[in-house]
C-alpha positions as a printed Julia matrix, in Angstrom:
137×3 Matrix{Float64}:
   7.59  -18.03   -4.83
  10.45  -15.56   -4.64
  11.92  -13.23   -7.26
  15.73  -13.23   -7.01
  16.25   -9.51   -7.6
  13.21   -8.27   -5.63
  14.23   -6.19   -2.62
  10.99   -7.01   -0.78
  11.48  -10.76   -1.35
  14.96  -10.35    0.17
  13.52   -8.46    3.16
  10.84  -11.12    3.67
  13.53  -13.84    3.51
  15.67  -12.01    6.1
  18.49  -11.38    3.63
  18.14   -7.63    4.15
  17.51   -6.33    7.67
  14.29   -4.46    8.38
  12.38   -2.95   11.27
   9.65   -5.57   11.47
   6.55   -4.61   13.44
   4.4    -7.66   12.61
   4.88  -11.06   11.01
   2.79  -14.16   10.43
   2.91  -17.05    7.94
   1.64  -14.89    5.07
   2.77  -11.3     5.71
   5.64   -9.26    7.05
   5.03   -5.65    8.06
   8.01   -3.32    8.23
   8.68    0.34    8.87
   9.3     2.07    5.54
  13.0     2.92    5.12
  12.03    6.24    3.47
   8.99    7.22    5.52
   6.48    9.94    4.67
   5.6    10.2     8.37
   6.33    8.78   11.82
   5.28    5.11   11.73
   4.92    4.79    7.92
   4.81    1.03    7.37
   4.57   -1.47    4.53
   2.51   -4.66    4.44
   4.46   -7.19    2.37
   3.03  -10.54    1.34
   5.66  -13.24    1.7
   4.57  -14.65   -1.66
   5.79  -12.55   -4.61
   3.05  -10.85   -6.57
   4.06   -7.94   -8.81
   0.9    -5.9    -8.2
  -2.86   -5.92   -7.59
  -3.38   -7.66  -10.93
  -1.33  -10.69   -9.84
  -2.23  -11.08   -6.17
  -4.65  -13.83   -5.26
  -8.06  -12.36   -4.29
  -8.09  -14.11   -0.92
  -4.59  -12.85   -0.12
  -5.65   -9.32   -1.1
  -8.6    -9.6     1.27
  -6.38  -10.8     4.1
  -3.98   -7.91    3.41
  -6.84   -5.44    3.82
  -7.97   -7.12    7.06
  -4.42   -6.83    8.35
  -4.33   -3.16    7.28
  -7.45   -2.51    9.37
  -5.96   -4.25   12.41
  -2.7    -2.32   12.07
  -4.48    1.0    11.45
  -6.25    0.64   14.79
  -3.02   -0.33   16.57
  -1.03    2.49   14.95
  -3.66    5.1    15.8
  -3.63    4.0    19.45
   0.15    3.62   19.77
   1.24    6.67   17.77
  -1.68    9.01   18.56
  -1.97    9.93   14.9
  -4.89   12.04   13.73
  -5.59   10.03   10.59
  -4.09    7.37    8.37
  -3.7     6.74    4.63
  -3.76    3.25    3.17
  -2.07    3.43   -0.21
  -1.39    0.78   -2.83
   0.24    1.71   -6.18
   0.21   -0.33   -9.4
   2.6     0.23  -12.3
   5.18    2.96  -12.67
   2.73    5.57  -13.97
   0.77    5.2   -10.71
   3.84    5.58   -8.51
   4.89    1.95   -8.01
   8.67    1.77   -7.6
   9.08   -1.75   -6.17
   7.26   -4.36   -8.21
   6.21   -6.58   -5.33
   2.64   -5.96   -4.14
   2.65   -3.9    -0.96
   0.39   -1.59    0.97
   1.53    1.61    2.65
   0.08    2.53    6.04
   0.87    6.22    6.52
  -0.08    7.78    9.85
  -1.04   11.44    9.57
  -0.56   14.18   12.15
  -2.38   17.54   12.18
   0.74   19.63   12.84
   3.06   17.77   10.46
   4.65   19.53    7.49
   4.11   16.61    5.11
   0.31   16.33    5.06
  -0.67   16.78    1.42
   1.18   14.09   -0.53
  -2.05   12.55   -1.82
  -3.67   15.64   -3.29
  -4.38   16.01   -6.98
  -5.94   18.49   -9.36
  -9.43   17.42  -10.32
 -10.33   16.79  -13.93
 -13.62   17.85  -15.47
 -15.69   15.63  -17.75
 -18.92   16.41  -19.57
 -22.09   14.52  -18.69
 -21.7    12.62  -21.97
 -18.1    11.64  -21.14
 -19.17   10.52  -17.64
 -21.91    8.34  -19.16
 -19.41    6.88  -21.61
 -16.95    6.06  -18.8
 -19.75    4.58  -16.68
 -20.86    2.34  -19.54
 -17.29    1.15  -20.18
 -16.94    0.15  -16.52
 -20.24   -1.68  -16.14
């Protein structure tokens, strides 16, 4: 299935050029056009799913297996010191393209852009933590 006005569907279909680093029957992996670091890549399923809530569980599992394979390859090839795997869902969580995708972001010790995933911690009382736990069980 393809969404007509989805930029990632157009990239997967070859309608928009990309720097493809891996492709199989189910996924296309491209270098991010606006990278956070050297080698920042995106895993794109060829099937259109808006987000984690829509993607088939088996496809999500295969995407994570591919992320592991690529993380190893990227670490070897790029000599990065670490790697973030990031997947955003909905605008409030930072999703800007509504086609499920995973970011693979190599990290380098001496790079300027190393703290994009930091946040201020929130504090909850023991009672609030118990309440949250019970809601999620």
